[in-house]
mmCIF file of C-alpha atoms and ligand atoms in Angstrom:
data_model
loop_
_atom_site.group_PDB
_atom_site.id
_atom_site.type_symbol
_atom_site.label_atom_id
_atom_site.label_comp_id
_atom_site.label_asym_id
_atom_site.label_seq_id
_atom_site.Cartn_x
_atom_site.Cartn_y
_atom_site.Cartn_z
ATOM 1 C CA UNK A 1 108.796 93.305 91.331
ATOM 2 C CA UNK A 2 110.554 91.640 93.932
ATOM 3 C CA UNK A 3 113.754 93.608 94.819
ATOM 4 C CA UNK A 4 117.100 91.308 94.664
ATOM 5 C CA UNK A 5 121.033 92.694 95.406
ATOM 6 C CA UNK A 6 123.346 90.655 94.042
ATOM 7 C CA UNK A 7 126.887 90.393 96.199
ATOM 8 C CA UNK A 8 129.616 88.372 93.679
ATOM 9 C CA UNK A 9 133.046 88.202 93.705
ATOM 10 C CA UNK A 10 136.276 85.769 94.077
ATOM 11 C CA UNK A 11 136.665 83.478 97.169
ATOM 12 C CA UNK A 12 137.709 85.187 100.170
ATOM 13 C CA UNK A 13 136.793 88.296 99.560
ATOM 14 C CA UNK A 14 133.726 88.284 101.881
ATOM 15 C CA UNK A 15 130.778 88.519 100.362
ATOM 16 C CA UNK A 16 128.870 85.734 102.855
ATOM 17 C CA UNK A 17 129.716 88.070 105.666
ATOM 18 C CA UNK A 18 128.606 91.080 103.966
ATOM 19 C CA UNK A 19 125.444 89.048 102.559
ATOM 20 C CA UNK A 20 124.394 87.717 106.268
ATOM 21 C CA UNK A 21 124.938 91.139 107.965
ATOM 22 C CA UNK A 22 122.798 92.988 104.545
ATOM 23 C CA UNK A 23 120.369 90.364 104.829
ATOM 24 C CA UNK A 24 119.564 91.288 108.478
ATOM 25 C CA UNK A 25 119.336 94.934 108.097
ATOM 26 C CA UNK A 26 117.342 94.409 105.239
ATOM 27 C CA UNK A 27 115.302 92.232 106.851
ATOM 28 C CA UNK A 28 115.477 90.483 103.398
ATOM 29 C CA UNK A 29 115.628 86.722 102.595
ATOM 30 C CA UNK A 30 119.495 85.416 101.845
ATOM 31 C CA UNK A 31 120.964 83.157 99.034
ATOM 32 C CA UNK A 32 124.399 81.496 99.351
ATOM 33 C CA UNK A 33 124.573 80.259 96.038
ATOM 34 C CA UNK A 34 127.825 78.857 96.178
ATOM 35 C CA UNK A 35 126.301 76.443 99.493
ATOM 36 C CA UNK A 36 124.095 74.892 96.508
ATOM 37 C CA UNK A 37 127.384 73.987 94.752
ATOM 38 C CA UNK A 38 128.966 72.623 97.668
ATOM 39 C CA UNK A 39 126.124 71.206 98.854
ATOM 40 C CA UNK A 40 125.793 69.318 95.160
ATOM 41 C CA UNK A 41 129.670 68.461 95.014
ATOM 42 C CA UNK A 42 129.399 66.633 98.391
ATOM 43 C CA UNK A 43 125.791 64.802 97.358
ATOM 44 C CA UNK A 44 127.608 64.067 93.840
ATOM 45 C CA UNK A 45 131.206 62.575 95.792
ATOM 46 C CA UNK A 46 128.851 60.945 98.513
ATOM 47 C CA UNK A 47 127.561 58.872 95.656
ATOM 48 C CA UNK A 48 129.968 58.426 93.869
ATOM 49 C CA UNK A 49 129.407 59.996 90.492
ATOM 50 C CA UNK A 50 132.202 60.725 88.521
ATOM 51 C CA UNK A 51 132.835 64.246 86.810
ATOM 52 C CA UNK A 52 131.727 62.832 83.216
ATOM 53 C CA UNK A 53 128.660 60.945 83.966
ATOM 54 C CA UNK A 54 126.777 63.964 82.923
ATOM 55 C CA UNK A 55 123.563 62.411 82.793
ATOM 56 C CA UNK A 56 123.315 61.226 86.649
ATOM 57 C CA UNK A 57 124.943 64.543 87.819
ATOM 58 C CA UNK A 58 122.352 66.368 85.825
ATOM 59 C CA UNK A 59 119.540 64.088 87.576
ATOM 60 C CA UNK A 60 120.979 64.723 90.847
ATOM 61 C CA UNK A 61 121.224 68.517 90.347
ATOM 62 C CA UNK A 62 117.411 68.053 89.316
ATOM 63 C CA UNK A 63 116.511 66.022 92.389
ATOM 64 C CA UNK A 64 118.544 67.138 95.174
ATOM 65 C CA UNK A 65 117.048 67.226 98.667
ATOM 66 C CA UNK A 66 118.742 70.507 99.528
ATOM 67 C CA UNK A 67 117.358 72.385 102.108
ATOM 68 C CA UNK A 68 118.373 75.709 104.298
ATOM 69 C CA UNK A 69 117.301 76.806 107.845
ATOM 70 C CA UNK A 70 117.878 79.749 110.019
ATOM 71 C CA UNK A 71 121.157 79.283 112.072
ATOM 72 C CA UNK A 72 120.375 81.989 114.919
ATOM 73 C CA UNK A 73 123.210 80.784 117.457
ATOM 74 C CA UNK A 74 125.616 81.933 114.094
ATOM 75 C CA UNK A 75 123.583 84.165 112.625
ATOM 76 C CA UNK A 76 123.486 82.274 109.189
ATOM 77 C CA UNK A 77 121.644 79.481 107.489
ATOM 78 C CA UNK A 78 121.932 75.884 108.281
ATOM 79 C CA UNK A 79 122.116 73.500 105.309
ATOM 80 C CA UNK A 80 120.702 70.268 105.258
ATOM 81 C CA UNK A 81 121.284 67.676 102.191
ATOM 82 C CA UNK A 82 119.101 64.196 102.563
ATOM 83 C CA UNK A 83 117.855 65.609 105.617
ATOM 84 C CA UNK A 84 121.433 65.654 107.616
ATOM 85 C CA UNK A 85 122.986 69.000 108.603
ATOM 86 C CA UNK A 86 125.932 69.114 106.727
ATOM 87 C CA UNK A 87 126.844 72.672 107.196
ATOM 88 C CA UNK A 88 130.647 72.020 108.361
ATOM 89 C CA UNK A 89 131.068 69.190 105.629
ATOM 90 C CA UNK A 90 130.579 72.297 103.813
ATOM 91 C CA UNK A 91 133.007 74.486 104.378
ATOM 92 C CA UNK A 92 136.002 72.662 103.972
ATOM 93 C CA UNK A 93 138.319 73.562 100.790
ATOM 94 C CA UNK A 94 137.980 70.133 99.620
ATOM 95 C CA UNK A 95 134.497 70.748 99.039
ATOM 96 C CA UNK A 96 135.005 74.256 97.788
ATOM 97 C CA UNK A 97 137.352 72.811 94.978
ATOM 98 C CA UNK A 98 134.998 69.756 93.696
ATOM 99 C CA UNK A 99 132.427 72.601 93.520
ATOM 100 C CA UNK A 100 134.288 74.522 91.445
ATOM 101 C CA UNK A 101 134.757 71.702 89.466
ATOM 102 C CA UNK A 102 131.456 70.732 88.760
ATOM 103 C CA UNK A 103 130.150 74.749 88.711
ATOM 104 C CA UNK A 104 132.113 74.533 85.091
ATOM 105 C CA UNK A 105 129.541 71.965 83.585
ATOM 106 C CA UNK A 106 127.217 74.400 81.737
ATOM 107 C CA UNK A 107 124.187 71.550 82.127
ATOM 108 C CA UNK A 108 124.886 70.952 85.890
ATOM 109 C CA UNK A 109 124.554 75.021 85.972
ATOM 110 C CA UNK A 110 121.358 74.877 84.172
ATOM 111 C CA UNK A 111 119.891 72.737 86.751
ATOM 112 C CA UNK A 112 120.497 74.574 89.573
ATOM 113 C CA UNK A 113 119.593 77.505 88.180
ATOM 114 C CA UNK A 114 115.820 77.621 89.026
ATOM 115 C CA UNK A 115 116.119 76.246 92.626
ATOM 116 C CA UNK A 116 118.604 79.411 93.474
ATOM 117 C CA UNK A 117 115.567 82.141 91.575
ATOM 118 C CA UNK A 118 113.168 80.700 93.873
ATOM 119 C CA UNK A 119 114.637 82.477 96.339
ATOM 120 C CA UNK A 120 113.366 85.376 95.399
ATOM 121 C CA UNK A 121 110.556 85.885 97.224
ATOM 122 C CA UNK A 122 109.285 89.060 99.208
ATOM 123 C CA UNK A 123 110.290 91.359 100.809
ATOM 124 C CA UNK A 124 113.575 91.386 98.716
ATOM 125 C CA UNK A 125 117.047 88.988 98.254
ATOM 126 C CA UNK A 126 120.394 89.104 99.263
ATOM 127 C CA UNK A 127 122.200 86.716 96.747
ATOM 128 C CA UNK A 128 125.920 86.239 96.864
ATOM 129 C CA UNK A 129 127.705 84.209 94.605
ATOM 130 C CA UNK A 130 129.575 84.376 91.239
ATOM 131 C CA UNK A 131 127.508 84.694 88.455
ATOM 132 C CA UNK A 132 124.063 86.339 90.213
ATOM 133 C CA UNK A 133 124.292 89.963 88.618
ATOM 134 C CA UNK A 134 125.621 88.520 85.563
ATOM 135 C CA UNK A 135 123.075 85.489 84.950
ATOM 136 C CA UNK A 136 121.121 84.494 88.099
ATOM 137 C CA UNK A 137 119.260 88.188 88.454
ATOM 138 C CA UNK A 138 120.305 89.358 85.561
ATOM 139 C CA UNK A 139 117.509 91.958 86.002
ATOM 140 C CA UNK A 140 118.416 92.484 89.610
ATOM 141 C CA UNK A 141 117.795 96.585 90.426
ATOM 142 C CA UNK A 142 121.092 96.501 92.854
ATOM 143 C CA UNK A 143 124.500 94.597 91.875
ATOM 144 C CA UNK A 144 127.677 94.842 93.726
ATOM 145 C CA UNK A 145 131.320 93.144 92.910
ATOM 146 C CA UNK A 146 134.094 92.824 95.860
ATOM 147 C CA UNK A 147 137.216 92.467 94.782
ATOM 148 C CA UNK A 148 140.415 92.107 97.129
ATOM 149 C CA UNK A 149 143.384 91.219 96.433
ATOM 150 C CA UNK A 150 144.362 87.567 96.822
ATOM 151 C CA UNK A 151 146.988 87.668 99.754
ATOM 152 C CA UNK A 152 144.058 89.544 101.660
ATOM 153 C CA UNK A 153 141.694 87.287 100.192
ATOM 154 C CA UNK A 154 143.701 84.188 101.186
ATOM 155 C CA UNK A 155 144.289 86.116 105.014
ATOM 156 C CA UNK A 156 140.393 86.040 104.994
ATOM 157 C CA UNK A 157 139.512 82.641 103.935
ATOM 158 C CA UNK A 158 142.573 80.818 106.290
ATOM 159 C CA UNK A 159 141.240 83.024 109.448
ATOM 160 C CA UNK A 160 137.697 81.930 107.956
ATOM 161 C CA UNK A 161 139.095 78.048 108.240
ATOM 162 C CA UNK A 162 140.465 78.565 111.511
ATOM 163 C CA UNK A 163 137.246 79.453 113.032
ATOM 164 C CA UNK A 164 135.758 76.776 112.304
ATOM 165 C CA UNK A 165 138.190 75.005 113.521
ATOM 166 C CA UNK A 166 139.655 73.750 110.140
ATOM 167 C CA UNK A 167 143.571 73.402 110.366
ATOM 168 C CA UNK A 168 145.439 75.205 107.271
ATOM 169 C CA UNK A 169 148.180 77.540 106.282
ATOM 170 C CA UNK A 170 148.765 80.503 104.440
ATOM 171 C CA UNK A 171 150.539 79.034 101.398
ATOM 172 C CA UNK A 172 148.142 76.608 100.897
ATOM 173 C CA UNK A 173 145.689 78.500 101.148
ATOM 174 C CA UNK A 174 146.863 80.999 98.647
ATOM 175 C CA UNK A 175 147.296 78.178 96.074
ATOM 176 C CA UNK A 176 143.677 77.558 96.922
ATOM 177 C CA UNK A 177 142.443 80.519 96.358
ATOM 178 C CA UNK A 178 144.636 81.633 92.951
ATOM 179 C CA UNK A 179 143.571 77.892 91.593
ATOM 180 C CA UNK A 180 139.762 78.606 92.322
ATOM 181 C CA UNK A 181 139.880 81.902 91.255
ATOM 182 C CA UNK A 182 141.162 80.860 87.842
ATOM 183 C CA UNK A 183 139.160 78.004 87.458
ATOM 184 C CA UNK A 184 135.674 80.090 88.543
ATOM 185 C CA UNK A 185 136.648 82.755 85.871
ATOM 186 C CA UNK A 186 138.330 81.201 83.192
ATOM 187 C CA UNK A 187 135.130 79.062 82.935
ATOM 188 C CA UNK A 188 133.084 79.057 79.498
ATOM 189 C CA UNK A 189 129.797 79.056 81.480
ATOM 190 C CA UNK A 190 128.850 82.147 83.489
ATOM 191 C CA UNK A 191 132.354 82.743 84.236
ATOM 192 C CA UNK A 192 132.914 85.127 87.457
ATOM 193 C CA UNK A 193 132.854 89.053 86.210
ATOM 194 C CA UNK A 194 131.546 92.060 87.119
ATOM 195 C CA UNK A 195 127.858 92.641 85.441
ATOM 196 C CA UNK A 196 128.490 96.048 83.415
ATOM 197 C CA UNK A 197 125.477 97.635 85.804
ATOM 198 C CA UNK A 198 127.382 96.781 88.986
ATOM 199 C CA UNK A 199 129.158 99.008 91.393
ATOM 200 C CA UNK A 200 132.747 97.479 92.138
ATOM 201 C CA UNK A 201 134.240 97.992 95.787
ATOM 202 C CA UNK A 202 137.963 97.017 95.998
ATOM 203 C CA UNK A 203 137.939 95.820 99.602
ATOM 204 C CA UNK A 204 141.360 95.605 99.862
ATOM 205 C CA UNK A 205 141.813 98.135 102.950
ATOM 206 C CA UNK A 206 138.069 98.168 104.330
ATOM 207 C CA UNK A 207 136.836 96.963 106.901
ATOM 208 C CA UNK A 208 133.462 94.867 106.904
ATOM 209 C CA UNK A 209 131.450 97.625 108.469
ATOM 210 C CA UNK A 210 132.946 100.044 105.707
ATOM 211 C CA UNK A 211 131.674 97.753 103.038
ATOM 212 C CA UNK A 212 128.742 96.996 104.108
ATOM 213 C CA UNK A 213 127.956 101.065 104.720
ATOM 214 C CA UNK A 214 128.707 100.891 101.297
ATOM 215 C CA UNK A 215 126.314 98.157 99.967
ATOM 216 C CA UNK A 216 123.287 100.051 102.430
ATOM 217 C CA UNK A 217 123.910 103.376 100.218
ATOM 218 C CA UNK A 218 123.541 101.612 97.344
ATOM 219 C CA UNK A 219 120.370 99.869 98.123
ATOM 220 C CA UNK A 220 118.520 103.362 100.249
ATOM 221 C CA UNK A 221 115.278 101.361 100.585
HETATM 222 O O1 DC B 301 131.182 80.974 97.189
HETATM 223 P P1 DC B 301 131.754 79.597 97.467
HETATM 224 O O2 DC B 301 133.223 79.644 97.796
HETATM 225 O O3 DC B 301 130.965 78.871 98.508
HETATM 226 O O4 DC B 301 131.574 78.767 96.087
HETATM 227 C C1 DC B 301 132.125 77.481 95.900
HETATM 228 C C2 DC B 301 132.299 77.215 94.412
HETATM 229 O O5 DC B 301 131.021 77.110 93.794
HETATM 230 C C3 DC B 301 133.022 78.326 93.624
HETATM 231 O O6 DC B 301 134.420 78.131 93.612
HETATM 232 C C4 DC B 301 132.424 78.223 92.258
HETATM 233 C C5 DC B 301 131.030 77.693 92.492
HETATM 234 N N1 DC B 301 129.997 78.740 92.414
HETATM 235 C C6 DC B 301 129.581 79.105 91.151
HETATM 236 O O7 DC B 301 130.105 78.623 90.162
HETATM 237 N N2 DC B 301 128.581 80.013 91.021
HETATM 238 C C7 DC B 301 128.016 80.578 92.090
HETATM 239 N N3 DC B 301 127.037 81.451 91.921
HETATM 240 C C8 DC B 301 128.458 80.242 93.384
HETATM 241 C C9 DC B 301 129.461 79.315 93.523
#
């Protein structure tokens, strides 16, 4: 049995810095599962195909040329769709929200879902996303859900932005966040929740090291 800890939780609240840094202690493989949304939403707007053409978005979830690389000047995975880096395209909240929007389309879902399990593959998984203790590993040994609460989360995510470069303000980012929040849990497929089996951190007041002590206790391997 391969060994998988799932990291899920609402935007902003940090769970792709806690995966990455995990990840590297572990010396485990990493899944952002919420880059294979993004990742989808841009191939999907690049293209052209609109929300309710099901049956093309379900052939392009099927057949998308999505892979992921080791980043070691940032310490993270590269993502490349069609064979162009597209990492930055990726991070912007315009793609975050059109990947929301398509992450509620239960087929869309179902085709995606087998490209994130093969990530599991030895010596263990780090897999952050939404719905990965709750669907994706549902039979995952270690499960974690950070919470925070959405001022901090929206302090996070605009700092996040700024990084990169990525111009944005706090209000707007709020509205972001609440909006995407709602949408990922209010969802009828694999709606973001806590699996009953996982131990919830409110990160409200930690820092990342104190989190990610936290997540290392829980794991012990
Ligand atoms: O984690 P993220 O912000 O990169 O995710 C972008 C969107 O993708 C998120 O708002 C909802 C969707 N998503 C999902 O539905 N299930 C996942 N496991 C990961 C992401």
């Amino acid at each position: 049995m391969i060994p998988v800890l799932t990291i899920d939780g609402p935007s902003g609240v940090g769970k792709g810095t806690v995966a990455n840094i995990v990840a590297a202690r572990l010396k485990w493989n990493l899944l952002d599962s919420g880059a294979i949304y993004r990742a989808f939403a841009l191939a999907a707007s690049k293209r052209n195909i609109q929300i309710d053409n099901i049956e093309k978005l379900v052939e392009l979830a099927s057949n998308l040329e999505l892979n992921f690389a080791p980043d070691s000047a940032n310490n993270t995975l590269a993502v490349y769709l069609d064979s162009q880096e597209v990492s930055s395209d990726l991070r912007t909240e315009e793609t975050a929200e059109l990947a929301s929007k398509f992450a509620m389309i239960g087929a869309i879902r179902e085709s995606l879902l087998i490209r994130q399990q093969d990530f599991r593959k030895l010596p263990g998984l780090v897999a952050d996303g939404r719905d990965m203790g709750t669907v994706v590993f549902k039979d995952a040994p270690y499960k974690v859900f950070l919470t925070a609460n959405v001022e901090e989360r929206a302090k996070r995510r605009l700092k996040q932005l700024r990084q990169r470069g990525i111009t944005g303000n706090i209000l707007q980012t709020l509205e972001d966040v609440k909006k995407r929040d709602e949408r990922d849990a209010r969802r009828k497929h694999s709606p973001l929740m806590p699996s009953k089996d996982a131990l919830i951190i409110d990160t409200s007041d930690l820092t990342v090291s104190e989190v990610v002590t936290k997540v290392m206790v829980l794991v012990k391997v």
